[in-house]
Coordinates of C-alpha atoms and ligand atoms in Angstrom, one line a residue:
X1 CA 0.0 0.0 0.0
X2 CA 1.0 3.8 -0.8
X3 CA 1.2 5.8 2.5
X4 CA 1.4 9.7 2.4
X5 CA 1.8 12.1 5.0
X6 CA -0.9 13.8 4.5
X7 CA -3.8 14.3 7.4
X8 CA -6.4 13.7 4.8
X9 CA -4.7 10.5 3.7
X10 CA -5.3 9.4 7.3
X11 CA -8.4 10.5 7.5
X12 CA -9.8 8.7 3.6
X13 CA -8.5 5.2 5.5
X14 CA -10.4 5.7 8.7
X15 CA -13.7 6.4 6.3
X16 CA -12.9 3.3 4.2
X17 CA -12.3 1.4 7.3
X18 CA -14.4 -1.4 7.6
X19 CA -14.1 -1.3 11.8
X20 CA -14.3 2.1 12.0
X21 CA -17.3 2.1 14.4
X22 CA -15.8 -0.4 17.1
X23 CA -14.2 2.6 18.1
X24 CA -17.0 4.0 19.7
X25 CA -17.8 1.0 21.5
X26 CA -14.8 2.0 24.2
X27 CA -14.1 4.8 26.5
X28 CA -10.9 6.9 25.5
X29 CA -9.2 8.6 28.4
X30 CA -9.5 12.4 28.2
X31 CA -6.8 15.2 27.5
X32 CA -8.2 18.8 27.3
X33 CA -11.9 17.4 26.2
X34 CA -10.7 14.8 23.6
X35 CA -9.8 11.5 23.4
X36 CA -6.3 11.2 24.0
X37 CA -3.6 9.0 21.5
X38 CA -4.1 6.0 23.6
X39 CA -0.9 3.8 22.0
X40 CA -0.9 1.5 25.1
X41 CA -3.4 -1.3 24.5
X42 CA -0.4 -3.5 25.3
X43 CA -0.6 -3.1 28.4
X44 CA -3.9 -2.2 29.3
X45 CA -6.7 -1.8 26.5
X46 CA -9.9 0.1 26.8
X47 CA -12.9 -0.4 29.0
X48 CA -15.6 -1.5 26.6
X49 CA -19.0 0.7 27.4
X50 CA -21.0 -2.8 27.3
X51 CA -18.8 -3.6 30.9
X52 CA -20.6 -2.0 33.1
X53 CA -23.9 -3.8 32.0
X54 CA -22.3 -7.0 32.1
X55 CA -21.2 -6.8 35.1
X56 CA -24.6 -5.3 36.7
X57 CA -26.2 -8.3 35.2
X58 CA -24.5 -10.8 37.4
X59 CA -24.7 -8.5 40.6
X60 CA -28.3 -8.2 39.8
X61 CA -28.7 -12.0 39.2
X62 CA -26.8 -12.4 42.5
X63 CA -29.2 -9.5 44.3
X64 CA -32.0 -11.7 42.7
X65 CA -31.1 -15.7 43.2
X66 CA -28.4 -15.2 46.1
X67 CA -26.8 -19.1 45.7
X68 CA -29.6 -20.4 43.1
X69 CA -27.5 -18.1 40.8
X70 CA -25.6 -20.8 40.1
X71 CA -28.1 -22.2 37.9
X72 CA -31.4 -19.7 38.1
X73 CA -28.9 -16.8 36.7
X74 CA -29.3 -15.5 33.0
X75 CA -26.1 -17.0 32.5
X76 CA -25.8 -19.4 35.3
X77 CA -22.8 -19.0 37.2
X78 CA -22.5 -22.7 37.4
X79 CA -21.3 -22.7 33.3
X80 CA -20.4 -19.5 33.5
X81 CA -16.5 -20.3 32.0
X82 CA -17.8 -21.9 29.4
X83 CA -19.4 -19.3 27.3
X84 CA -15.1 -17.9 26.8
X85 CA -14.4 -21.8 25.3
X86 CA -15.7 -20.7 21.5
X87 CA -14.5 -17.2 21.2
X88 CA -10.9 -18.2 22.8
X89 CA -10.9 -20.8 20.7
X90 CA -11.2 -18.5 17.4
X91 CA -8.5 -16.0 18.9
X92 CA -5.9 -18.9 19.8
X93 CA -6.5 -21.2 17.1
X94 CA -7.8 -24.0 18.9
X95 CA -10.4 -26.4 19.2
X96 CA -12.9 -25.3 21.9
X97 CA -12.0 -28.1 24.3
X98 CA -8.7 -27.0 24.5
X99 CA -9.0 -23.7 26.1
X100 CA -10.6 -22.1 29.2
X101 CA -10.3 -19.1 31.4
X102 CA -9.0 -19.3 34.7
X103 CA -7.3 -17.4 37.3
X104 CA -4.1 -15.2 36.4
X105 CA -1.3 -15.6 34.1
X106 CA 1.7 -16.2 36.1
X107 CA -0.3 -18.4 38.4
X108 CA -1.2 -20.4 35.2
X109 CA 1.9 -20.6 33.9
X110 CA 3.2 -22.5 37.0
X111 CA 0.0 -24.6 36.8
X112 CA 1.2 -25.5 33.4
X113 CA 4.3 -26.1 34.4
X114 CA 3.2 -28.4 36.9
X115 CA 2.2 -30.6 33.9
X116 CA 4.4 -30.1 31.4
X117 CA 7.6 -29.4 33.5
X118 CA 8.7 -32.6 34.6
X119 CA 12.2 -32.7 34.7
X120 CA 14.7 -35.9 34.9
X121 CA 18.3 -35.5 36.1
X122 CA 18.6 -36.0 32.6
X123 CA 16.8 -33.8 30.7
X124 CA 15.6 -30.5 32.7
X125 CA 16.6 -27.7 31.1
X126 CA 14.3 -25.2 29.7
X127 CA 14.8 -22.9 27.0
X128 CA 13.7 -19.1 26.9
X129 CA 14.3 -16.0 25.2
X130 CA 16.8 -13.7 27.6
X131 CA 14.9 -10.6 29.1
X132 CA 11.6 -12.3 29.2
X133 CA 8.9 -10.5 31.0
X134 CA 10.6 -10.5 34.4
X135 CA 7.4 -13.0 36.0
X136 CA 7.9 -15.1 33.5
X137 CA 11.6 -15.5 34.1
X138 CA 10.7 -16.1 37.9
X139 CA 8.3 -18.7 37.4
X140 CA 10.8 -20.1 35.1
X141 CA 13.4 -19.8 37.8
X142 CA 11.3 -21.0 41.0
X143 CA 10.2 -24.0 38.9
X144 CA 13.7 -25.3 38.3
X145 CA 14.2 -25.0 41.9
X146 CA 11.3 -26.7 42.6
X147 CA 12.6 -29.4 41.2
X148 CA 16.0 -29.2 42.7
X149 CA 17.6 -27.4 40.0
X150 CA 19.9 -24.4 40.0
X151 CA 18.3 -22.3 37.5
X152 CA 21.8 -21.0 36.2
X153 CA 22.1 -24.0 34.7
X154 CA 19.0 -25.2 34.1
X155 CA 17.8 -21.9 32.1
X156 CA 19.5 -21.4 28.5
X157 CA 18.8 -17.8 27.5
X158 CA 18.6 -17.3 23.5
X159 CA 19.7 -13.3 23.5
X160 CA 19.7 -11.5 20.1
X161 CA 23.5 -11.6 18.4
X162 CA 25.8 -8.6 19.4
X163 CA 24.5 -5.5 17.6
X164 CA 21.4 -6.7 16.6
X165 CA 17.8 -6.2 18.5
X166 CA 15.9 -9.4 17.3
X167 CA 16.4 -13.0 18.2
X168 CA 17.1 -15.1 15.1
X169 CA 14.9 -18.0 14.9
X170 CA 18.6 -20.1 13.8
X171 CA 19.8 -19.0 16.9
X172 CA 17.0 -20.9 18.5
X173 CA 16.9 -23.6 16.6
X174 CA 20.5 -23.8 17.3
X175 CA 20.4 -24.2 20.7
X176 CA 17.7 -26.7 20.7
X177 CA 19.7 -28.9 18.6
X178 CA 23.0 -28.5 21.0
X179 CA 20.6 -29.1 23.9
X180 CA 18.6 -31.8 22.3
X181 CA 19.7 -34.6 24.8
X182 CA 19.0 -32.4 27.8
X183 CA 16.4 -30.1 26.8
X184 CA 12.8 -30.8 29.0
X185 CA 11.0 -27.4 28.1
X186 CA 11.0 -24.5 25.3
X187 CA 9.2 -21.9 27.1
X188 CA 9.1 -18.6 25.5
X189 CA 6.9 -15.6 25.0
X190 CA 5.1 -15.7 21.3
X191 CA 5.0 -12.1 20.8
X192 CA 8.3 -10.5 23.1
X193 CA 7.1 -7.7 24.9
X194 CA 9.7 -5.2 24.3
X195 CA 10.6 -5.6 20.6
X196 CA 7.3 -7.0 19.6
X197 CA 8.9 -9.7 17.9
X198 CA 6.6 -12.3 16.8
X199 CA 8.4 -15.9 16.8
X200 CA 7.6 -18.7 14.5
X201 CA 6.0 -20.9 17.6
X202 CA 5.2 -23.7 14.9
X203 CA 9.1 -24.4 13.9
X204 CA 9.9 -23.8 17.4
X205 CA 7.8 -26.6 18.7
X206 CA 8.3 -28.6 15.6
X207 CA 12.1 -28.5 16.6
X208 CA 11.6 -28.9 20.6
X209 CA 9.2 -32.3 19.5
X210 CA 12.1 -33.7 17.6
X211 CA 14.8 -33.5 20.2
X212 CA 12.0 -35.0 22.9
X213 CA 11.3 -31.9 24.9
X214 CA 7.6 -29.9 25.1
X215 CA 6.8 -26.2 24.1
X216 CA 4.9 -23.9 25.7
X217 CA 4.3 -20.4 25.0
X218 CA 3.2 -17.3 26.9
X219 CA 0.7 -15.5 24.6
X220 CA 0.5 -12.3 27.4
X221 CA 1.6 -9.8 23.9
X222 CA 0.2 -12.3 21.2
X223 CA -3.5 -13.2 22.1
X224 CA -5.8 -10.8 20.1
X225 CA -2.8 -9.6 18.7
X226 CA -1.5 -12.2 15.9
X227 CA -2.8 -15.0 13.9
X228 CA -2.5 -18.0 16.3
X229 CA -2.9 -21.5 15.4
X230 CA -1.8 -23.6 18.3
X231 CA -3.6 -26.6 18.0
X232 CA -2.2 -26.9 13.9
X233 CA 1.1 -26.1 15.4
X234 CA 1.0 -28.6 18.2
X235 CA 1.9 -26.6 21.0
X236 CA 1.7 -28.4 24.5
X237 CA 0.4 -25.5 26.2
X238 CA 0.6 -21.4 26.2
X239 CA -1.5 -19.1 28.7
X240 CA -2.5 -15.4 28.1
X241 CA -3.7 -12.2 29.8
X242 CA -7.2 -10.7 29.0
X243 CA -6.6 -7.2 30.2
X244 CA -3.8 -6.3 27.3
X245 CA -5.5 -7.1 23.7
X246 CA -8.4 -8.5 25.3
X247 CA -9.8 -5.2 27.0
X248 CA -10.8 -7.8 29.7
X249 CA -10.2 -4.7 32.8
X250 CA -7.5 -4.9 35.3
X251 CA -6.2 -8.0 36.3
X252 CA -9.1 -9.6 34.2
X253 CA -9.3 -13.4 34.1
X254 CA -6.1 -15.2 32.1
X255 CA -6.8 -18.0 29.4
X256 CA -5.2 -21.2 29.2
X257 CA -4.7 -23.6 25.9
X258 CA -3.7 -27.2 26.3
X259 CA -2.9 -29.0 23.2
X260 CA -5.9 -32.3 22.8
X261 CA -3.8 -34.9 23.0
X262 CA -2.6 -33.9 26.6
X263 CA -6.5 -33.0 27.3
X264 CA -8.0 -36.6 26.7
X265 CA -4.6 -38.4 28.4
X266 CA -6.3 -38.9 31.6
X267 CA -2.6 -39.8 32.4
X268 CA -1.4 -36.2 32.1
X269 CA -0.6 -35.0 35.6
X270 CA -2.8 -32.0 36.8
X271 CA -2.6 -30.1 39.9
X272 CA -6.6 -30.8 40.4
X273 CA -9.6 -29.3 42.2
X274 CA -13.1 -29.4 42.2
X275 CA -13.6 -27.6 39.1
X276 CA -11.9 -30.2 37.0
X277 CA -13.9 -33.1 37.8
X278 CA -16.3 -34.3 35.7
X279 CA -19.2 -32.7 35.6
X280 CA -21.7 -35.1 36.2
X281 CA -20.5 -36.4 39.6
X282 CA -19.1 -32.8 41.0
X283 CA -21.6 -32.8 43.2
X284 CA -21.3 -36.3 44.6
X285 CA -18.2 -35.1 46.3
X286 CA -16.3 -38.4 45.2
X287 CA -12.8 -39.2 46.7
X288 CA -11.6 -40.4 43.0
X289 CA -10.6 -37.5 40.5
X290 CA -12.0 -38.0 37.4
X291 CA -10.9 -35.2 35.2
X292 CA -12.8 -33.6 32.6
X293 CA -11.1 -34.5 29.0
X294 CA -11.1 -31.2 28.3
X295 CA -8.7 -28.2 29.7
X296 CA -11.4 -27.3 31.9
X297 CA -9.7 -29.6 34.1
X298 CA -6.7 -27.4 34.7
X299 CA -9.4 -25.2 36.5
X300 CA -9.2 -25.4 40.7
X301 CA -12.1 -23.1 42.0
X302 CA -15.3 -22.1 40.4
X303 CA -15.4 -19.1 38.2
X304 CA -14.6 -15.5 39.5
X305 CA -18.1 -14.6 37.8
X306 CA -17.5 -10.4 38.8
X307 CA -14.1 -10.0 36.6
X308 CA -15.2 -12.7 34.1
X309 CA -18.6 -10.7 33.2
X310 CA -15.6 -7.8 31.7
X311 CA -14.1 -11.0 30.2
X312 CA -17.5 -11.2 27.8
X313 CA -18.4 -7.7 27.3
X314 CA -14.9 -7.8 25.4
X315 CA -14.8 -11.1 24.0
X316 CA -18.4 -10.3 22.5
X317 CA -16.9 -7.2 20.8
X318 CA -14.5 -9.7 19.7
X319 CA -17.0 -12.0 17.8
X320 CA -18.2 -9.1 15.9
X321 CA -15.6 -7.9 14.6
X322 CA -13.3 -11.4 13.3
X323 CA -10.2 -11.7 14.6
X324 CA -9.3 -12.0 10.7
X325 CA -10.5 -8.7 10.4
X326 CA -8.8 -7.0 13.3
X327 CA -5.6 -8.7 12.2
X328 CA -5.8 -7.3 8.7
X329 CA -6.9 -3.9 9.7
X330 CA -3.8 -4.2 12.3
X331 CA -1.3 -5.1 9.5
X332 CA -1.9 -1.9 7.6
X333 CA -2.2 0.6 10.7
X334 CA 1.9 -0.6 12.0
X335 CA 3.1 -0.5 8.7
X336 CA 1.6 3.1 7.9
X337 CA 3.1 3.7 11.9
X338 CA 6.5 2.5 11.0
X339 CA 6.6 4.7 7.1
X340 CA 5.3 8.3 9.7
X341 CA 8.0 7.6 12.0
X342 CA 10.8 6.9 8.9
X343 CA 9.3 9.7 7.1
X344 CA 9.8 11.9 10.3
X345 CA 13.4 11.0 10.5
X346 CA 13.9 12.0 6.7
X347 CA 12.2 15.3 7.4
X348 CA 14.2 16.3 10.0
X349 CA 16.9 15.2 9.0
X350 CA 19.1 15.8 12.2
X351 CA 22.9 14.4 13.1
X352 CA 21.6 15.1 17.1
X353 CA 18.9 12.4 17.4
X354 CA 17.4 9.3 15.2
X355 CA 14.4 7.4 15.7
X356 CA 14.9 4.1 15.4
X357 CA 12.6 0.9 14.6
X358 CA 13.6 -1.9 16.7
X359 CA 10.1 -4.1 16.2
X360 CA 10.7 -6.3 12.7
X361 CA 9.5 -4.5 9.9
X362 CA 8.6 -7.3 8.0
X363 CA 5.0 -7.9 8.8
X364 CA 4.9 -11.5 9.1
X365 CA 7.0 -10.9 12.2
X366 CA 5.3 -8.8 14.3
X367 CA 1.7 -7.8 16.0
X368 CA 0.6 -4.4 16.1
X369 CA 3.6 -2.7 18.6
X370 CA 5.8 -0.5 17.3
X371 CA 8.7 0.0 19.8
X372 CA 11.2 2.7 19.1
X373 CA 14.4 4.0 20.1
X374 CA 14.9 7.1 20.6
X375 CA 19.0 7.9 20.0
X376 CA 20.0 11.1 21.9
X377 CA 16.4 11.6 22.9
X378 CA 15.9 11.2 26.8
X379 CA 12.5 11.4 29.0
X380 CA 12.1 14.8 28.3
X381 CA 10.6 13.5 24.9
X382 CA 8.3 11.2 26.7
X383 CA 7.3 13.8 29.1
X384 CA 6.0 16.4 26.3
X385 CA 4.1 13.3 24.8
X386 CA 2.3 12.6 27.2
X387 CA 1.6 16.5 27.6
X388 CA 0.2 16.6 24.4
X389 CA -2.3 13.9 25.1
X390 CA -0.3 10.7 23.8
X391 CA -0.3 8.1 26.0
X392 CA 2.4 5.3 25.6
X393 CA 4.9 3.3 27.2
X394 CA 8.2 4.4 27.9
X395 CA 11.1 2.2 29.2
X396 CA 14.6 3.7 30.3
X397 CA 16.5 4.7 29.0
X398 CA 15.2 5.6 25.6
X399 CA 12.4 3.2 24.6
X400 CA 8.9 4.7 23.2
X401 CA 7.0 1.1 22.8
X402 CA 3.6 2.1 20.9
X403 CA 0.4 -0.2 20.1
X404 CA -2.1 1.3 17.8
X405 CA -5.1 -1.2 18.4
X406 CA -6.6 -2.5 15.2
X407 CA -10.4 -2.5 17.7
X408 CA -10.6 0.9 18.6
X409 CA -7.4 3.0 17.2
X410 CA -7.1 4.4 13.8
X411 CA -5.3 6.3 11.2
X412 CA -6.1 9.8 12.7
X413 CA -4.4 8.3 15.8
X414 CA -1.3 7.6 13.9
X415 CA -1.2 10.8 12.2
X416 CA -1.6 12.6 15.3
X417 CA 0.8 10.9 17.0
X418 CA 3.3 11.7 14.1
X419 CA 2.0 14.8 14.1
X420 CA 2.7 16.0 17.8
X421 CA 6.2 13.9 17.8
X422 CA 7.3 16.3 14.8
X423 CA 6.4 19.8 16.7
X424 CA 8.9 18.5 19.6
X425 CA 11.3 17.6 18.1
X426 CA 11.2 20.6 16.0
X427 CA 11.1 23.0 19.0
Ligands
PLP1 C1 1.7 -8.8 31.1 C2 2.6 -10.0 31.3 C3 2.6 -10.8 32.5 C4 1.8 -10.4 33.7 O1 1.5 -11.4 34.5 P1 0.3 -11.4 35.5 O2 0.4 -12.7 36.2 O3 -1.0 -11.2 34.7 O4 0.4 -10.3 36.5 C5 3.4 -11.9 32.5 N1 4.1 -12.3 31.4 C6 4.1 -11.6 30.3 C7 5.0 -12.1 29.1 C8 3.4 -10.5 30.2 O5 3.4 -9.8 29.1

């Protein structure tokens, strides 16, 4: 596509948009009486304006029925999680039976791990991308422990080659292949939450498989974000946030995917509770676990209903719109992000500073973030953003990461945000 500078380029695109209205389905936060550049869905999206309904239904069901909620409730508390199994489904790429929303991401993750960490003296090492999401690389860290392992040797870090900002999917395949006789776990982030780097999770696990180790993947950047297709891939396992892409509200309920073939091994080891038993003899408070062959027994406790209600306000919002849609619309809005920010940099031509892509511009490789660094640019740039009504994400000591949001950003954003960077950094 052929981008221009122009405002009215910007705003032709948002009027051929096809989304274009999902926009108003969400509450911007204000700066001077209009909506501000909101560039950090990332990390927190939007409160959809359905919420507040969703949630007032279950408070009035709970006003109403009191315990008979759990079945006398419009949607009865007792099934509640498993309205999320469709619409997860189509965001992760699964079958239906293979996902379900429970609890919160790190506690997942070591809930997953329980299953799918299960080190020998032999093989019990785990593979990760260096600089992970710091809970992550705890979890990943405790876990060894756990298991009597020092995690210095037990973790091997893939970190991008000297000079470069990405990690080569070579590299990792490399050190798979070196590992391959001691290697328990690949256990990475799908999208990396500072470069947005989108890694190819289907060689990956293709290549952990073949040396006799299990992937799993922390979708926290990817989920709503990027084409997924875990169960064609074969992924173990991966877990997610809802309150980033998934406008889910803070601390909103996490997701969890476990591959089918785990699901119906009644064999596969899960840290159980009532919630996972079968369904049919819950009730009968039997000593015997007998797990649902789905990932709905991963779940412990009965659904936090409260947080879950934001949880389908969003994912409803979601089924409109088509994740295939959202991801298209996303592909163009980075890219025409990435040609403002270059074009900006030719403008102003200047030997004192350069703005610098580090996110991949090839758009197979990425999500919607846009992470920049600003050379010879310090906070003092972020500060006067976020004056002007932009609100991103900055991260010492020169980082800008943006997220324009195919659901409820747009063009104008982009412009804007172009705009405003330009009158700085020309004053
Ligand atoms: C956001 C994020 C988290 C946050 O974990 P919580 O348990 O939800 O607090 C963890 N890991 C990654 C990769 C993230 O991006």
């Amino acid at each position: 596509m052929e981008f221009n500078t122009s405002l009215d380029f910007a705003l032709q695109q948002d009027k051929n948009d096809s989304l274009k209205h999902f926009r108003d389905k969400f509450y911007f936060p204000q700066h001077n009486g209009k909506n501000s550049i909101y560039f950090t869905g990332n990390s927190l999206g939007l409160q959809p304006k359905s919420t507040a309904s969703y949630i007032q239904q279950e408070l009035n069901d709970w006003a109403e029925f009191g315990v008979e909620g759990h079945f006398m409730a419009k949607n009865p508390w007792f099934a509640y999680h498993e309205m999320f199994a469709e619409p997860l489904s189509k965001i992760v790429g699964a079958k239906p039976t293979e996902v379900v929303a429970m609890n919160a991401l790190t506690v997942n993750l070591h809930l997953l791990m329980a299953s799918f960490y299960k080190p020998t003296s032999q093989r019990y090492k785990i593979l990760c991308e260096a600089k992970a999401f710091p809970s992550d690389q705890y979890a990943l860290q405790s876990q060894a422990q756990l298991h009597g392992f020092n995690p210095e040797e037990a973790l091997i870090e893939i970190s991008p080659r000297e000079g470069e900002k990405l990690i080569r999917l070579e590299d990792i395949l490399f050190h798979i292949e070196q590992n391959a006789d001691s290697l328990a776990l690949v256990m990475m982030g799908g999208v990396n939450y500072f470069t947005g780097q989108l890694f190819d999770m289907e060689t990956i696990t293709k290549a952990a498989h073949g040396v006799g180790a299990k992937a799993g993947f922390d979708l926290a950047h990817a989920a709503g974000n990027v084409k997924l297709a875990l169960h064609n891939w074969k992924v173990d396992f991966a877990c997610w946030c809802s309150y980033k892409y998934l406008n889910s509200g803070p601390g909103g309920v996490s997701g969890i995917f476990v591959h089918e073939k785990h699901t119906q091994n009644k064999d596969t080891f899960r840290l159980s509770g009532w919630w996972g038993q079968n369904k049919n003899t819950r009730f009968l408070m039997e000593k015997e676990f007998d797990p649902i062959p789905t990932a709905e027994s991963w779940q412990m406790s009965n659904a936090p209903v409260l947080s879950m209600a934001a949880h389908k306000a969003s994912l409803d919002i979601f089924e409109e719109a088509g994740i295939e849609n959202l991801i298209s619309k996303s592909k163009k809005l980075s890219a025409y992000l990435i040609y403002l920010i270059q074009q900006l940099n030719t403008e102003l031509n200047s030997k004192k500073f350069h703005l610098e892509i580090i996110s991949p511009l090839n758009e197979s490789e990425r999500g919607c973030q846009v992470s920049i660094v600003a050379h010879g640019l310090g906070k003092n740039l972020f500060n006067k953003l976020t004056e002007n009504g932009v609100i991103a994400d900055w991260r010492e000591p020169n980082v800008i990461r943006t997220a324009p949001v195919p659901l409820y950003n747009n063009f104008e954003d982009c412009w804007h945000f172009y705009s405003i960077l330009k009158k700085i950094l020309n004053s």
